[in-house]
Structures are given as C-alpha cells and as structure tokens.
Coordinates of C-alpha atoms in Angstrom, one line a residue:
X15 CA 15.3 65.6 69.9
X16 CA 18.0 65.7 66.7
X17 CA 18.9 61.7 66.1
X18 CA 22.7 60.9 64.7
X19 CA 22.8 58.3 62.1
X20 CA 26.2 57.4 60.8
X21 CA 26.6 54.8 57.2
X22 CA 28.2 51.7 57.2
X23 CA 29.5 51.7 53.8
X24 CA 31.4 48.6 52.1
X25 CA 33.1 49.4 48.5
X26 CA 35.3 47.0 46.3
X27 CA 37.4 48.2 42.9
X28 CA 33.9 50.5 42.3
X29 CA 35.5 54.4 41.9
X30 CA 33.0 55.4 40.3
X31 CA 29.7 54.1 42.1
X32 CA 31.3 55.2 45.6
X33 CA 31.8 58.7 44.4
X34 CA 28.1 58.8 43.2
X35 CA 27.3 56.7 46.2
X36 CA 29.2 59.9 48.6
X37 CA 27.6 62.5 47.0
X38 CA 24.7 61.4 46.9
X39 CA 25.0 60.9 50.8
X40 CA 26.5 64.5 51.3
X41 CA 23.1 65.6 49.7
X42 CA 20.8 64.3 52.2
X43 CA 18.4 67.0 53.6
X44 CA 19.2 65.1 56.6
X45 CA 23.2 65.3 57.5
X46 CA 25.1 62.2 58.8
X47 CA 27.6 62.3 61.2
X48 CA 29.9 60.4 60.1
X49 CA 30.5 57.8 56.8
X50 CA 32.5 54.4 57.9
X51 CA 33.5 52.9 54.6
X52 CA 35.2 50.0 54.8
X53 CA 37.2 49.3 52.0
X54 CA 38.7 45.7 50.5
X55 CA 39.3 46.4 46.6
X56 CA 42.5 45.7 45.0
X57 CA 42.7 49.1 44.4
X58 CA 42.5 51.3 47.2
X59 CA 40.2 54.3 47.3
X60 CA 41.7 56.2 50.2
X61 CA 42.3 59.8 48.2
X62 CA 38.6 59.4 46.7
X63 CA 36.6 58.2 49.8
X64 CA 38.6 61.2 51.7
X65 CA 38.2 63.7 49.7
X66 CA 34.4 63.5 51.0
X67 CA 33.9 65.1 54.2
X68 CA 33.0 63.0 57.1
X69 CA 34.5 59.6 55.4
X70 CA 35.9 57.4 58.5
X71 CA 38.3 55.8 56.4
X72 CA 39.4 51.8 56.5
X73 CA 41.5 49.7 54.7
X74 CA 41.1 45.7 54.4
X75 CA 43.7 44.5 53.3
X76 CA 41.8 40.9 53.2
X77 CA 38.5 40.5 51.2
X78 CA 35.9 39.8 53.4
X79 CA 33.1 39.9 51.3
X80 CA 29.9 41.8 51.9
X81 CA 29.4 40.1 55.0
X82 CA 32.3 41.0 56.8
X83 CA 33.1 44.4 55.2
X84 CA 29.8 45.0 56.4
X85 CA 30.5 44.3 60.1
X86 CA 33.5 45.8 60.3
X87 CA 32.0 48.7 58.7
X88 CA 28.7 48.2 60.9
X89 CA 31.2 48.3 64.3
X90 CA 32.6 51.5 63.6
X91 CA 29.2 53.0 63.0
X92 CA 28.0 51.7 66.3
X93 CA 31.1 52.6 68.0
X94 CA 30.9 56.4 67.0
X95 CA 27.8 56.8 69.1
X96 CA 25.3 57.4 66.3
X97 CA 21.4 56.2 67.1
X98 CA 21.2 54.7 63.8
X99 CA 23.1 52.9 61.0
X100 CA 22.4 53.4 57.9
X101 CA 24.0 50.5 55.6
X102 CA 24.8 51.3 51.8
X103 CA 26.8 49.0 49.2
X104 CA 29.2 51.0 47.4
X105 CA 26.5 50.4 43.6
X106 CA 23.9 51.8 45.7
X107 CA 22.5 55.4 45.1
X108 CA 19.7 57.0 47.6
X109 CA 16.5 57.8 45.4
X110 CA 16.4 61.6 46.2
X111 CA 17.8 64.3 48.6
X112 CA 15.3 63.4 51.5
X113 CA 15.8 59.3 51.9
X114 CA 17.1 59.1 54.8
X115 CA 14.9 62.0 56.4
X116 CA 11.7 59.7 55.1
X117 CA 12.9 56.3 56.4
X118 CA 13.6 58.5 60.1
X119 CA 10.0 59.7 59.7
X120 CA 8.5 55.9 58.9
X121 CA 10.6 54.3 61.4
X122 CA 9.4 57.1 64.0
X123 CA 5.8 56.8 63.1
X124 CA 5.7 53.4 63.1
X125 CA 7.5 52.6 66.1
X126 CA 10.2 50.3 64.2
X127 CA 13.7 49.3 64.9
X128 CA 14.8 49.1 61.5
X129 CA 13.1 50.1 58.0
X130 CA 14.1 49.3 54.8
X131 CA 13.8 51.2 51.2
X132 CA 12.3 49.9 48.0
X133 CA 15.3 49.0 45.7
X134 CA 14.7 50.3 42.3
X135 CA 16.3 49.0 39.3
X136 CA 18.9 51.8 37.7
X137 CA 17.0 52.9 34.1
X138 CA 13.8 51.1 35.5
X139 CA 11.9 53.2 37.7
X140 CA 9.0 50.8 37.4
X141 CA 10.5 47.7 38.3
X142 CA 11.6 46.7 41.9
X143 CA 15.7 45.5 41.7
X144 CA 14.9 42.4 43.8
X145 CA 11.3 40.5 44.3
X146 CA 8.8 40.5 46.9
X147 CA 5.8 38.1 47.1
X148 CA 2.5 39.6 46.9
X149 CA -0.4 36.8 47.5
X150 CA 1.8 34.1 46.9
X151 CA 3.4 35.6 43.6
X152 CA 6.5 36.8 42.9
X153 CA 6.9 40.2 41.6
X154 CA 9.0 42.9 40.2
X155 CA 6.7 45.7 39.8
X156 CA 7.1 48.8 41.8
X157 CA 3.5 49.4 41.5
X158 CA 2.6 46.3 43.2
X159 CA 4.2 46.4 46.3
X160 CA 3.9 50.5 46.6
X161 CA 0.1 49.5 46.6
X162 CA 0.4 47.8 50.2
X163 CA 2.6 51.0 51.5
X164 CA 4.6 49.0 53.9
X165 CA 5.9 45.4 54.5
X166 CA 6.2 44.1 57.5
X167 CA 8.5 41.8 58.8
X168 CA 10.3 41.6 55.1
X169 CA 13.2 43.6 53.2
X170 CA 15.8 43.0 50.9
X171 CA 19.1 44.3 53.5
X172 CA 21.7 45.6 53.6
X173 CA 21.0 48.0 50.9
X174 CA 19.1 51.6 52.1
X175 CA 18.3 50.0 56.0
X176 CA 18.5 52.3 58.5
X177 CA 19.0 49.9 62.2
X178 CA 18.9 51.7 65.5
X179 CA 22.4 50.8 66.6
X180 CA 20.9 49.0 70.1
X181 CA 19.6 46.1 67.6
X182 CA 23.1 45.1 67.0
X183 CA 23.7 44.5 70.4
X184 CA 20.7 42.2 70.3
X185 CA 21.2 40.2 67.1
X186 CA 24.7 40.9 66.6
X187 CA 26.5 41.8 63.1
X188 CA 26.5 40.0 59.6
X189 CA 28.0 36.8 59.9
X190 CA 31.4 36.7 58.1
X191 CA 31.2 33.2 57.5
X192 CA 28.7 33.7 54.5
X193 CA 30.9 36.0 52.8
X194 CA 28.4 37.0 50.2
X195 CA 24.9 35.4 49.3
X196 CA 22.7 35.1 52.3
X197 CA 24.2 36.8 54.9
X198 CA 20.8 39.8 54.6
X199 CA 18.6 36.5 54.9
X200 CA 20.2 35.2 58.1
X201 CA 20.3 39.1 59.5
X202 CA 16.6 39.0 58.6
X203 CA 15.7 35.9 60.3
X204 CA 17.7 36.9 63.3
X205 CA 15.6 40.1 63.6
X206 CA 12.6 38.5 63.6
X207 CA 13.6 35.7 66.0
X208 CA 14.8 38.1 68.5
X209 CA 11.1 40.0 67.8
X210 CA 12.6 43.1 66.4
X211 CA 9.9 45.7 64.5
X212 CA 11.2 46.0 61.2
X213 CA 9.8 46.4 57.4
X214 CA 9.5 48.0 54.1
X215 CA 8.0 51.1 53.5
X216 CA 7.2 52.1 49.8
X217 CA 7.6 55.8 50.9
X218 CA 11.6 55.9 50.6
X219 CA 14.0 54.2 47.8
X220 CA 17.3 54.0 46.5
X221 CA 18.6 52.6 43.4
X222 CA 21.0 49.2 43.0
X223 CA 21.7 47.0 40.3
X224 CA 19.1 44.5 39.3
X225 CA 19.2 41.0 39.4
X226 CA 16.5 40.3 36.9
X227 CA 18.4 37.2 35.4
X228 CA 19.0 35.5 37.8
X229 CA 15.2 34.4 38.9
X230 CA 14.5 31.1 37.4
X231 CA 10.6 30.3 37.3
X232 CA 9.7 26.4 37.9
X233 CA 5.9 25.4 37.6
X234 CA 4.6 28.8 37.1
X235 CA 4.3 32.2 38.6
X236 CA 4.5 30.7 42.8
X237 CA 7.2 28.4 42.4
X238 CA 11.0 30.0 41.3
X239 CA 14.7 29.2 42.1
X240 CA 17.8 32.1 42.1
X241 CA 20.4 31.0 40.0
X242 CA 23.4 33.8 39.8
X243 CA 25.5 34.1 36.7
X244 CA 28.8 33.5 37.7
X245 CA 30.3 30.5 39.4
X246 CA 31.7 32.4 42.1
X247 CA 28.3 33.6 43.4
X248 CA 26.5 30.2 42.7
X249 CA 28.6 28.6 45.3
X250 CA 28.0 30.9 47.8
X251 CA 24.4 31.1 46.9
X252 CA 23.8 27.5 47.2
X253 CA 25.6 26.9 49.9
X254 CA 24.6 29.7 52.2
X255 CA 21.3 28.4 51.4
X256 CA 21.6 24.9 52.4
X257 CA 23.6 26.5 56.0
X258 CA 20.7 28.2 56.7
X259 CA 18.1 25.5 56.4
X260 CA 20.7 23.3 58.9
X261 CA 21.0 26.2 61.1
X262 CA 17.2 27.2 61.4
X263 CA 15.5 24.0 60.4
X264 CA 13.7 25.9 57.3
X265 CA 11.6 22.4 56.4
X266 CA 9.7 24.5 53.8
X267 CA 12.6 25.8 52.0
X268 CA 14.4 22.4 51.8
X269 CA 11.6 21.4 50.2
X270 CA 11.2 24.6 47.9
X271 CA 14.9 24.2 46.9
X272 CA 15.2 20.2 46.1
X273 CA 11.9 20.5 44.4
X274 CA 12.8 23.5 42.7
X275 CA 16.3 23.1 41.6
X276 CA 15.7 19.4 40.0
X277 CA 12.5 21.2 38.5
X278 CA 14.8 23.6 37.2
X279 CA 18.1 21.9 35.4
X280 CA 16.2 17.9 35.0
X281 CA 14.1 19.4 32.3
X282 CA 16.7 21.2 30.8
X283 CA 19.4 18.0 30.6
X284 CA 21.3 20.6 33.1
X285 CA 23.6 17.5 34.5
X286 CA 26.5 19.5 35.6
X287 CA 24.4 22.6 36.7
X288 CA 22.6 20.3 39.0
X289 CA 25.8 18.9 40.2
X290 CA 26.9 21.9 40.8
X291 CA 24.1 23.3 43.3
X292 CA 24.1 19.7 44.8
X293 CA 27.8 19.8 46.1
X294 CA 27.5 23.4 47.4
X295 CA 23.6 22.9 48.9
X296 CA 25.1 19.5 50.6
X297 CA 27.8 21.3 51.9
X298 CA 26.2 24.0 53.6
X299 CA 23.6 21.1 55.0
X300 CA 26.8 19.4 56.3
X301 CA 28.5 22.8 57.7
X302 CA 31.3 22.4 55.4
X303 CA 32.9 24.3 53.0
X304 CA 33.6 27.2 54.6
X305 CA 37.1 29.0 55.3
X306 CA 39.1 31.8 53.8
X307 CA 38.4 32.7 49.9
X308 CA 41.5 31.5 48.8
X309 CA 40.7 27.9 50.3
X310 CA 37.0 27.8 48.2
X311 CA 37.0 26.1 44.9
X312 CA 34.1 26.8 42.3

C-alpha cells in the first residue's frame, strides 16, 4: 500500500535556503502530499513558499522559535491525514533525490516509528554536522558512524526525521517552552520513555550547517561541553539543559555539566562565561526563566 507523508517545515528571514530547501523536496523520487511551512521571519515568504506546489502556507506573526514553529507546523502535517511527517529546518537540504524514499524503506524494514538521517556538514561530505558517540568518544567523522549502519535509540531531530504521525499522539509535539536549544533532546527522551522504535540509519542524509565550534573538549576526547557562539543561544542552551535535568532527574548529566563547564572556563580565567552558564543552568534547575522572547534577557 502507497504511504502519504507530508513536511513540517519551519523557516525564518532564510529566502534563499527555503527555496533550495523546496526544490529540493519537489525532487524527491518519492512525492509528498503536502508541505506545512510555518513561517515566523520578519520578512514574510508568502510569494516564495507559494510559488512551490503543494506549500500549505502559515504566517506567525509571533516568533516562536524552532520549538513551536515546529508544532505548529507538526499539527498541520498531522491534521492533513498523512502517515508520516517528515520535519525539515528551512538550512536544511535532503542529500539526494531518493531521501525520503530510503528512510520509508529503513523505517519499513526495520519495523521503526521514526528514523532519522545522518546530517552532513555543507562543503564536508566527510564530516558528520553534529556528534555521535562511538565507544565512549565523541566524533565527527561520517565514516565512523556509517561503519555501525544504524543507531538505535539516538538521532540528532528535528532535521531529516521522518515520525509516523500516530507517535504524536503518544508523546505529543515539541515543547514551546524551550524555544530553541533542547527541545530535539526532550522529543528524544520522550520517545524513548514512551518505548517508541526509533534510530539513525547511515543509509539516508541531508545536509545542515555545522556546529563544529561550538564543541568545547574538557579532559580529553570522552569528556566535552557545547558552548554556542552567540548570547542569545547560550541562554537557551544552558538553561534548557539545566530544565531537563529537573524535569527527568538526568543525575549523570548534572554531573557531566558542573564538572564540565567549571573544567571548561576555571582554567581559562573565564569569570563571566561561567557566570553566565550558572545563571541560565540554575534557572532552568529552578523552572524559571521562561516566558515570551521579549521578556528574556541575555
């Protein structure tokens, strides 16, 4: 039997990525039924997204970040009666023409409810845009991970997954609370709380800006900390982070972030950065500091 799959597409003051980003779609060897873009820029893209067929056009007039554009753009893909979802930020760029046709295949053949791409670094085909952890190390290299084939239970969301749209129902949307910076973490914890099959297969990839920079090694290869280069993401960053350690009691990663953050900016004389994380970490621990973006102060 023919599956649907509609996108659940987010894009913000990006023209030029989310015409790349539609075509790119458009191309499949596999067709979508429908593209929900949801849409918060300063600059709307209403004559671009629709002169792409099958755009389902909508306009926020508030930004809600990555986490709520993509709910809102996740409801309207669930809503149109599609099987699956497939969930692309507006920098993103499936690998070739058959993506979407390959992660179908793996997610059929494996029996999953939602399967992830690699996400390849644009201008580095060798080198993975975010890390995984093979035997305890961190690592970039495409080579690496494409060695173990598939991942279970682990994958870098939103960008590329493909989500039968019954999971929804069953762990809900992103949570708009996080805004940006965590809100794939707590998706991925809720999946595998609620004991959904899920993974990453090395078979299918798209492309996304790298984040190279922002991994901060502390006592070697096994040990790192994320710190984002703007102050706008830092605070989201750290406090997401410290919210989800409150929220699911993640004793490991308290330990993994006090450890590794004062390992991190004490040996550089890093006063202020330190300050910094500590006022957002404490406030996600406390379940503060949230409310509209206007209202945040970084």
């Amino acid at each position: 039997m023919p599956v649907s799959v509609a996108v659940a597409a987010v894009t913000f003051d990006r023209p030029g990525e989310l015409a790349v980003l539609l075509d790119a779609i458009n191309k499949q060897s596999m067709p979508v039924d429908t593209i929900c873009l949801v849409d918060s820029g300063t600059t709307p893209s209403r004559e671009l997204a629709l002169s792409h067929p099958k755009v389902d056009y909508v306009r926020s007039e508030a930004n809600l970040g990555g986490a709520g554009g993509f709910a809102l753009a996740i409801l309207k893909a669930v809503a149109s009666g599609a099987d699956w979802v497939w969930i692309m930020d507006d920098d993103a760029e499936p690998g070739d023409p058959a993506c979407l046709e390959t992660l179908v295949r793996e997610a059929e053949a494996r029996g999953l409810d939602a399967v992830v791409p690699l996400v390849v670094a644009p201008g580095h085909p060798d080198k993975l845009s975010f890390f995984f952890r093979i035997d305890g190390k961190v690592t970039h290299e495409r080579t690496e991970v494409e060695k173990a084939g598939f991942l279970p239970d682990v994958g870098h969301f939103f960008n590329g997954a493909l989500i039968r749209s019954n999971v929804f129902f069953k762990v809900g949307v992103p949570d708009i609370r996080l805004f940006i910076r965590g809100d794939e973490v707590d998706f991925m914890i809720r999946l595998r709380k609620a004991g959904i099959r899920f993974g990453t297969v090395a078979t299918a990839w798209i492309t996304h800006p790298h984040a190279f920079s922002e991994t901060k090694h502390v006592f070697g290869a096994r040990w790192h900390v994320i710190v984002p280069d703007s102050a706008f993401k830092r605070y989201f960053y750290y406090r997401n982070r410290g919210y989800l350690i409150r929220r699911y009691r993640r004793g490991k990663s308290m330990v993994a972030d006090v450890g590794g953050y004062l390992g991190y900016f004490l040996p550089r004389g890093d006063f202020r950065g330190l300050a910094e994380w500590f006022r957002a970490f404490s406030a996600g621990l406390r379940d503060k500091g949230f409310g509209p973006l206007e209202d945040q102060k970084f």
